[in-house]
Amino acid sequence: MRPEDLLRPMPQGLYCPPGDFYIDPVRPVERALVTHGHADHARPGNAKVMATSQTLDIMALRYGEDFAGARQVAKLGEEVRIGDVTVSFHPAGHVLGSAQIAVEWQGLRIVASGDYKRRADPTCLSFEPVPCDVFITEATFALPVFRHPDTAAEIGKLLDSLRHFPERAHLVGAYALGKAQRVIKHLRDAGYDEPIYIHGALKKLCDYYQSQGIDLGVLEPATVEGGKKGDFAGAVIVGPPSAFADKWARRFPDPVASFASGWMRVRQRARQRGVELPLIISDHCDWDELTETLDELAPQEVWVTHGREEALLRWCELRQMRAKPLHLVGYEDEAE
Ligand SMILES: [Zn+2]
């Protein structure tokens, strides 16, 4: 028996023949197991979806209650039989509700980790290492140049800027699921207790995080109807990155353009986007987190997907760890 008999890439996504299901399918299928709520992993239109209750809630918020024909809640750590396969979900540390999916069949266990990170995130459960024969890892930041700095220090840059420029609005671009709430929570944990203003596109997910016990403090809508431009002097305004390119952003006084992303490690990207205050905050592993995870799990085989596969494959080769690229299409780091 080969691992490919248990999981293999297909045009629709990663397919499990003995369980007849797909993990994070990119096209509608009969049965989908979904790792987390980002749009490139969780799509509407599947007949049956199994995911953590938080991921199911997030899918309903984003796509409407009819996002799937039927839902099945995956409880973390609980083993469930699907066909001839035993599946279980384990925290991935990526965003609220995110999970790795372990599939086991005839003594062989493969863990599909989806997207994951290892550093502390106050808005979701930490990644749980699951022993396995084959580990499927993402490779979003799989180059040695990507070493994400300490998150508290990045948040400190934003707080410093607020102190230095009390008359300027600080616009922080952050993706709507996970990053926005994480930036807000880190600000709160650093003692920032002013109201934080949010773009309308973030409201539903911020409300949901609050309902799940993640205290984001006082959030106000970043609307200026009837107000004066100076109303947002010295304020923190969080919005999806796309909003900062349009008219919405121009209403704020002399804004400091900031963006929270792992890509901010690349100065050219920050410059291209007109980002004055880049914050290197990522929901994906950096190079060290990836390699440390592979060392820790020491699987017999590593499958590398969505990202810069080459460097990680080479690293595995030097470690005499068997590895191959998994050619999956349709995943493009929404979270970054
Ligand atoms: Zn993701």
GROMACS .gro file of C-alpha atoms and ligand atoms in nm:
model
  337
    1MET     CA    1   0.000   0.000   0.000
    2ARG     CA    2   0.122   0.347  -0.087
    3PRO     CA    3   0.024   0.673   0.086
    4GLU     CA    4  -0.122   0.785  -0.249
    5ASP     CA    5  -0.387   0.514  -0.207
    6LEU     CA    6  -0.510   0.704   0.099
    7LEU     CA    7  -0.484   1.064  -0.026
    8ARG     CA    8  -0.411   1.190  -0.372
    9PRO     CA    9  -0.439   1.523  -0.556
   10MET     CA   10  -0.727   1.551  -0.801
   11PRO     CA   11  -0.855   1.855  -0.994
   12GLN     CA   12  -1.126   1.902  -0.727
   13GLY     CA   13  -0.874   1.886  -0.441
   14LEU     CA   14  -0.710   1.630  -0.218
   15TYR     CA   15  -0.912   1.307  -0.252
   16CYS     CA   16  -0.937   1.011  -0.017
   17PRO     CA   17  -1.053   0.704  -0.217
   18PRO     CA   18  -1.122   0.465   0.075
   19GLY     CA   19  -1.330   0.733   0.251
   20ASP     CA   20  -1.468   0.889  -0.068
   21PHE     CA   21  -1.421   1.248   0.049
   22TYR     CA   22  -1.214   1.552  -0.039
   23ILE     CA   23  -1.014   1.780   0.190
   24ASP     CA   24  -1.063   2.152   0.113
   25PRO     CA   25  -1.201   2.091  -0.237
   26VAL     CA   26  -1.181   2.381  -0.480
   27ARG     CA   27  -1.490   2.260  -0.668
   28PRO     CA   28  -1.821   2.138  -0.526
   29VAL     CA   29  -1.812   1.769  -0.425
   30GLU     CA   30  -2.036   1.519  -0.250
   31ARG     CA   31  -1.841   1.518   0.076
   32ALA     CA   32  -1.587   1.779   0.189
   33LEU     CA   33  -1.372   1.795   0.500
   34VAL     CA   34  -1.266   2.156   0.552
   35THR     CA   35  -0.962   2.269   0.751
   36HIS     CA   36  -1.056   2.636   0.803
   37GLY     CA   37  -1.273   2.923   0.687
   38HIS     CA   38  -1.043   3.110   0.446
   39ALA     CA   39  -1.205   3.141   0.106
   40ASP     CA   40  -0.944   2.936  -0.078
   41HIS     CA   41  -0.998   2.636   0.154
   42ALA     CA   42  -1.367   2.667   0.241
   43ARG     CA   43  -1.598   2.705  -0.055
   44PRO     CA   44  -1.975   2.690  -0.083
   45GLY     CA   45  -2.178   2.435  -0.277
   46ASN     CA   46  -2.071   2.099  -0.134
   47ALA     CA   47  -2.340   1.842  -0.054
   48LYS     CA   48  -2.189   1.754   0.286
   49VAL     CA   49  -1.930   1.946   0.487
   50MET     CA   50  -1.748   1.827   0.794
   51ALA     CA   51  -1.548   2.089   0.988
   52THR     CA   52  -1.510   2.228   1.339
   53SER     CA   53  -1.820   2.411   1.465
   54GLN     CA   54  -1.635   2.743   1.440
   55THR     CA   55  -1.535   2.681   1.078
   56LEU     CA   56  -1.895   2.583   0.997
   57ASP     CA   57  -2.018   2.904   1.166
   58ILE     CA   58  -1.764   3.110   0.971
   59MET     CA   59  -1.871   2.950   0.643
   60ALA     CA   60  -2.234   3.031   0.722
   61LEU     CA   61  -2.140   3.393   0.800
   62ARG     CA   62  -1.952   3.429   0.474
   63TYR     CA   63  -2.170   3.230   0.234
   64GLY     CA   64  -2.512   3.217   0.400
   65GLU     CA   65  -2.680   2.939   0.594
   66ASP     CA   66  -2.727   2.731   0.277
   67PHE     CA   67  -2.352   2.704   0.203
   68ALA     CA   68  -2.379   2.323   0.208
   69GLY     CA   69  -2.648   2.056   0.184
   70ALA     CA   70  -2.560   1.910   0.525
   71ARG     CA   71  -2.314   1.991   0.803
   72GLN     CA   72  -2.126   1.760   1.034
   73VAL     CA   73  -1.945   1.904   1.336
   74ALA     CA   74  -1.594   1.771   1.392
   75LYS     CA   75  -1.502   1.774   1.760
   76LEU     CA   76  -1.131   1.829   1.812
   77GLY     CA   77  -0.950   1.505   1.888
   78GLU     CA   78  -1.253   1.282   1.829
   79GLU     CA   79  -1.211   0.990   1.589
   80VAL     CA   80  -1.487   0.944   1.334
   81ARG     CA   81  -1.526   0.669   1.076
   82ILE     CA   82  -1.592   0.766   0.715
   83GLY     CA   83  -1.607   0.461   0.491
   84ASP     CA   84  -1.299   0.257   0.575
   85VAL     CA   85  -1.109   0.558   0.709
   86THR     CA   86  -1.076   0.707   1.057
   87VAL     CA   87  -1.057   1.085   1.058
   88SER     CA   88  -0.983   1.329   1.339
   89PHE     CA   89  -0.941   1.706   1.360
   90HIS     CA   90  -0.663   1.879   1.560
   91PRO     CA   91  -0.587   2.249   1.619
   92ALA     CA   92  -0.371   2.414   1.352
   93GLY     CA   93  -0.304   2.751   1.519
   94HIS     CA   94  -0.391   2.940   1.199
   95VAL     CA   95  -0.722   3.122   1.264
   96LEU     CA   96  -1.025   3.064   1.488
   97GLY     CA   97  -1.164   2.714   1.422
   98SER     CA   98  -0.870   2.604   1.206
   99ALA     CA   99  -0.780   2.237   1.217
  100GLN     CA  100  -0.543   1.981   1.077
  101ILE     CA  101  -0.714   1.670   0.950
  102ALA     CA  102  -0.563   1.329   1.029
  103VAL     CA  103  -0.676   1.038   0.813
  104GLU     CA  104  -0.589   0.682   0.908
  105TRP     CA  105  -0.637   0.360   0.715
  106GLN     CA  106  -0.473   0.019   0.750
  107GLY     CA  107  -0.216   0.149   0.996
  108LEU     CA  108  -0.111   0.445   0.783
  109ARG     CA  109  -0.173   0.797   0.908
  110ILE     CA  110  -0.153   1.111   0.696
  111VAL     CA  111  -0.198   1.456   0.848
  112ALA     CA  112  -0.320   1.733   0.617
  113SER     CA  113  -0.232   2.043   0.813
  114GLY     CA  114  -0.406   2.297   0.590
  115ASP     CA  115  -0.254   2.633   0.683
  116TYR     CA  116  -0.080   2.649   1.019
  117LYS     CA  117   0.159   2.841   1.239
  118ARG     CA  118   0.347   2.769   1.561
  119ARG     CA  119   0.373   3.101   1.738
  120ALA     CA  120   0.125   3.210   2.001
  121ASP     CA  121  -0.198   3.362   1.875
  122PRO     CA  122  -0.442   3.487   2.140
  123THR     CA  123  -0.738   3.434   1.904
  124CYS     CA  124  -0.713   3.061   1.840
  125LEU     CA  125  -0.593   2.729   1.981
  126SER     CA  126  -0.226   2.643   1.930
  127PHE     CA  127  -0.105   2.394   1.671
  128GLU     CA  128  -0.099   2.042   1.812
  129PRO     CA  129   0.171   1.812   1.673
  130VAL     CA  130   0.010   1.485   1.560
  131PRO     CA  131   0.246   1.192   1.500
  132CYS     CA  132   0.204   1.066   1.146
  133ASP     CA  133   0.362   0.873   0.861
  134VAL     CA  134   0.303   1.145   0.606
  135PHE     CA  135   0.277   1.514   0.692
  136ILE     CA  136   0.132   1.754   0.439
  137THR     CA  137   0.273   2.099   0.495
  138GLU     CA  138   0.201   2.436   0.342
  139ALA     CA  139   0.496   2.634   0.210
  140THR     CA  140   0.365   2.991   0.195
  141PHE     CA  141   0.682   3.136   0.351
  142ALA     CA  142   0.917   2.846   0.284
  143LEU     CA  143   1.232   3.042   0.215
  144PRO     CA  144   1.507   3.106   0.468
  145VAL     CA  145   1.460   3.481   0.416
  146PHE     CA  146   1.122   3.457   0.585
  147ARG     CA  147   1.174   3.480   0.957
  148HIS     CA  148   0.880   3.655   1.115
  149PRO     CA  149   0.989   3.886   1.399
  150ASP     CA  150   0.837   3.886   1.745
  151THR     CA  151   0.471   3.983   1.719
  152ALA     CA  152   0.472   4.205   2.028
  153ALA     CA  153   0.758   4.407   1.877
  154GLU     CA  154   0.560   4.460   1.556
  155ILE     CA  155   0.257   4.578   1.756
  156GLY     CA  156   0.500   4.801   1.947
  157LYS     CA  157   0.586   4.976   1.618
  158LEU     CA  158   0.222   5.065   1.570
  159LEU     CA  159   0.191   5.194   1.928
  160ASP     CA  160   0.510   5.400   1.884
  161SER     CA  161   0.373   5.554   1.567
  162LEU     CA  162   0.049   5.645   1.747
  163ARG     CA  163   0.254   5.824   2.013
  164HIS     CA  164   0.467   6.008   1.757
  165PHE     CA  165   0.181   6.110   1.528
  166PRO     CA  166  -0.120   6.177   1.753
  167GLU     CA  167  -0.282   6.391   1.482
  168ARG     CA  168  -0.274   6.120   1.215
  169ALA     CA  169  -0.520   5.835   1.162
  170HIS     CA  170  -0.354   5.493   1.154
  171LEU     CA  171  -0.508   5.269   0.889
  172VAL     CA  172  -0.415   4.906   0.941
  173GLY     CA  173  -0.484   4.671   0.652
  174ALA     CA  174  -0.556   4.320   0.777
  175TYR     CA  175  -0.748   4.030   0.620
  176ALA     CA  176  -1.103   3.992   0.743
  177LEU     CA  177  -1.077   3.644   0.892
  178GLY     CA  178  -0.811   3.602   1.155
  179LYS     CA  179  -0.557   3.873   1.092
  180ALA     CA  180  -0.785   4.166   1.172
  181GLN     CA  181  -0.902   4.013   1.500
  182ARG     CA  182  -0.550   3.910   1.589
  183VAL     CA  183  -0.409   4.260   1.538
  184ILE     CA  184  -0.690   4.403   1.751
  185LYS     CA  185  -0.638   4.143   2.025
  186HIS     CA  186  -0.261   4.199   2.031
  187LEU     CA  187  -0.324   4.574   2.066
  188ARG     CA  188  -0.556   4.504   2.361
  189ASP     CA  189  -0.303   4.270   2.520
  190ALA     CA  190  -0.043   4.547   2.485
  191GLY     CA  191  -0.270   4.774   2.691
  192TYR     CA  192  -0.432   4.979   2.413
  193ASP     CA  193  -0.785   5.043   2.538
  194GLU     CA  194  -0.917   5.321   2.313
  195PRO     CA  195  -1.205   5.231   2.082
  196ILE     CA  196  -1.077   5.070   1.763
  197TYR     CA  197  -1.257   5.160   1.442
  198ILE     CA  198  -1.338   4.886   1.192
  199HIS     CA  199  -1.443   4.880   0.828
  200GLY     CA  200  -1.794   4.738   0.776
  201ALA     CA  201  -1.650   4.430   0.603
  202LEU     CA  202  -1.498   4.317   0.932
  203LYS     CA  203  -1.801   4.357   1.155
  204LYS     CA  204  -1.961   4.012   1.124
  205LEU     CA  205  -1.639   3.824   1.188
  206CYS     CA  206  -1.531   4.054   1.473
  207ASP     CA  207  -1.874   4.005   1.635
  208TYR     CA  208  -1.835   3.630   1.590
  209TYR     CA  209  -1.491   3.626   1.754
  210GLN     CA  210  -1.634   3.825   2.047
  211SER     CA  211  -1.921   3.574   2.074
  212GLN     CA  212  -1.660   3.297   2.101
  213GLY     CA  213  -1.504   3.462   2.404
  214ILE     CA  214  -1.223   3.653   2.233
  215ASP     CA  215  -1.243   3.997   2.390
  216LEU     CA  216  -1.160   4.257   2.126
  217GLY     CA  217  -1.266   4.551   2.344
  218VAL     CA  218  -1.474   4.841   2.215
  219LEU     CA  219  -1.508   4.837   1.835
  220GLU     CA  220  -1.677   5.124   1.650
  221PRO     CA  221  -1.773   5.154   1.285
  222ALA     CA  222  -1.522   5.359   1.085
  223THR     CA  223  -1.785   5.580   0.929
  224VAL     CA  224  -1.766   5.956   0.908
  225GLU     CA  225  -2.117   6.055   0.801
  226GLY     CA  226  -2.199   6.377   0.979
  227GLY     CA  227  -1.857   6.386   1.139
  228LYS     CA  228  -1.547   6.591   1.076
  229LYS     CA  229  -1.226   6.470   0.920
  230GLY     CA  230  -1.038   6.535   1.242
  231ASP     CA  231  -1.259   6.287   1.429
  232PHE     CA  232  -1.015   6.007   1.354
  233ALA     CA  233  -0.697   6.191   1.455
  234GLY     CA  234  -0.478   5.948   1.644
  235ALA     CA  235  -0.726   5.663   1.598
  236VAL     CA  236  -0.659   5.305   1.488
  237ILE     CA  237  -0.876   5.200   1.195
  238VAL     CA  238  -0.865   4.839   1.079
  239GLY     CA  239  -0.995   4.736   0.740
  240PRO     CA  240  -0.943   4.476   0.469
  241PRO     CA  241  -0.640   4.562   0.253
  242SER     CA  242  -0.862   4.613  -0.053
  243ALA     CA  243  -1.043   4.902   0.119
  244PHE     CA  244  -0.729   5.110   0.146
  245ALA     CA  245  -0.698   5.149  -0.228
  246ASP     CA  246  -1.038   5.315  -0.263
  247LYS     CA  247  -1.217   5.630  -0.167
  248TRP     CA  248  -1.300   5.496   0.176
  249ALA     CA  249  -0.944   5.550   0.295
  250ARG     CA  250  -0.922   5.910   0.181
  251ARG     CA  251  -1.170   6.035   0.437
  252PHE     CA  252  -0.922   6.000   0.721
  253PRO     CA  253  -0.685   6.275   0.833
  254ASP     CA  254  -0.330   6.243   0.695
  255PRO     CA  255  -0.341   5.864   0.731
  256VAL     CA  256  -0.046   5.643   0.818
  257ALA     CA  257  -0.087   5.344   0.587
  258SER     CA  258  -0.003   5.023   0.767
  259PHE     CA  259  -0.044   4.661   0.663
  260ALA     CA  260  -0.017   4.346   0.877
  261SER     CA  261   0.118   4.061   0.665
  262GLY     CA  262   0.400   3.812   0.643
  263TRP     CA  263   0.474   3.964   0.303
  264MET     CA  264   0.579   4.288   0.469
  265ARG     CA  265   0.914   4.118   0.520
  266VAL     CA  266   0.969   4.203   0.153
  267ARG     CA  267   1.029   4.578   0.146
  268GLN     CA  268   0.952   4.605  -0.220
  269ARG     CA  269   0.602   4.471  -0.158
  270ALA     CA  270   0.545   4.728   0.114
  271ARG     CA  271   0.666   5.006  -0.117
  272GLN     CA  272   0.452   4.885  -0.407
  273ARG     CA  273   0.146   4.898  -0.188
  274GLY     CA  274   0.235   5.240  -0.052
  275VAL     CA  275   0.266   5.102   0.299
  276GLU     CA  276   0.437   5.347   0.532
  277LEU     CA  277   0.427   5.126   0.839
  278PRO     CA  278   0.470   4.757   0.748
  279LEU     CA  279   0.387   4.511   1.028
  280ILE     CA  280   0.528   4.163   0.979
  281ILE     CA  281   0.249   3.961   1.136
  282SER     CA  282   0.166   3.631   0.971
  283ASP     CA  283  -0.080   3.349   1.025
  284HIS     CA  284   0.154   3.109   0.844
  285CYS     CA  285   0.474   2.942   0.959
  286ASP     CA  286   0.800   3.115   0.881
  287TRP     CA  287   1.102   2.913   0.764
  288ASP     CA  288   1.209   2.818   1.117
  289GLU     CA  289   0.859   2.714   1.222
  290LEU     CA  290   0.828   2.494   0.912
  291THR     CA  291   1.162   2.319   0.955
  292GLU     CA  292   1.123   2.284   1.332
  293THR     CA  293   0.783   2.126   1.280
  294LEU     CA  294   0.924   1.874   1.032
  295ASP     CA  295   1.208   1.793   1.273
  296GLU     CA  296   0.964   1.753   1.559
  297LEU     CA  297   0.720   1.529   1.372
  298ALA     CA  298   0.991   1.339   1.181
  299PRO     CA  299   0.739   1.179   0.943
  300GLN     CA  300   0.851   0.913   0.698
  301GLU     CA  301   0.743   1.140   0.418
  302VAL     CA  302   0.659   1.507   0.367
  303TRP     CA  303   0.427   1.642   0.102
  304VAL     CA  304   0.472   2.010   0.033
  305THR     CA  305   0.198   2.229  -0.110
  306HIS     CA  306   0.077   2.579  -0.190
  307GLY     CA  307   0.376   2.803  -0.182
  308ARG     CA  308   0.746   2.796  -0.245
  309GLU     CA  309   0.795   2.419  -0.242
  310GLU     CA  310   1.150   2.402  -0.381
  311ALA     CA  311   1.351   2.525  -0.082
  312LEU     CA  312   1.166   2.305   0.162
  313LEU     CA  313   1.204   2.000  -0.063
  314ARG     CA  314   1.577   2.068  -0.081
  315TRP     CA  315   1.593   2.105   0.298
  316CYS     CA  316   1.420   1.767   0.335
  317GLU     CA  317   1.659   1.611   0.087
  318LEU     CA  318   1.960   1.733   0.289
  319ARG     CA  319   1.795   1.588   0.600
  320GLN     CA  320   1.737   1.260   0.414
  321MET     CA  321   1.367   1.303   0.473
  322ARG     CA  322   1.158   1.177   0.185
  323ALA     CA  323   0.959   1.463   0.034
  324LYS     CA  324   0.761   1.555  -0.274
  325PRO     CA  325   0.561   1.848  -0.402
  326LEU     CA  326   0.188   1.803  -0.398
  327HIS     CA  327   0.054   1.982  -0.699
  328LEU     CA  328  -0.271   2.127  -0.575
  329VAL     CA  329  -0.421   2.422  -0.752
  330GLY     CA  330  -0.651   2.697  -0.640
  331TYR     CA  331  -0.498   2.799  -0.310
  332GLU     CA  332  -0.379   3.155  -0.286
  333ASP     CA  333  -0.291   3.287   0.060
  334GLU     CA  334  -0.602   3.489   0.141
  335ALA     CA  335  -0.480   3.515   0.495
  336GLU     CA  336  -0.167   3.696   0.401
  337ZN      ZN  337  -0.568   3.012   0.556
   0.00000   0.00000   0.00000
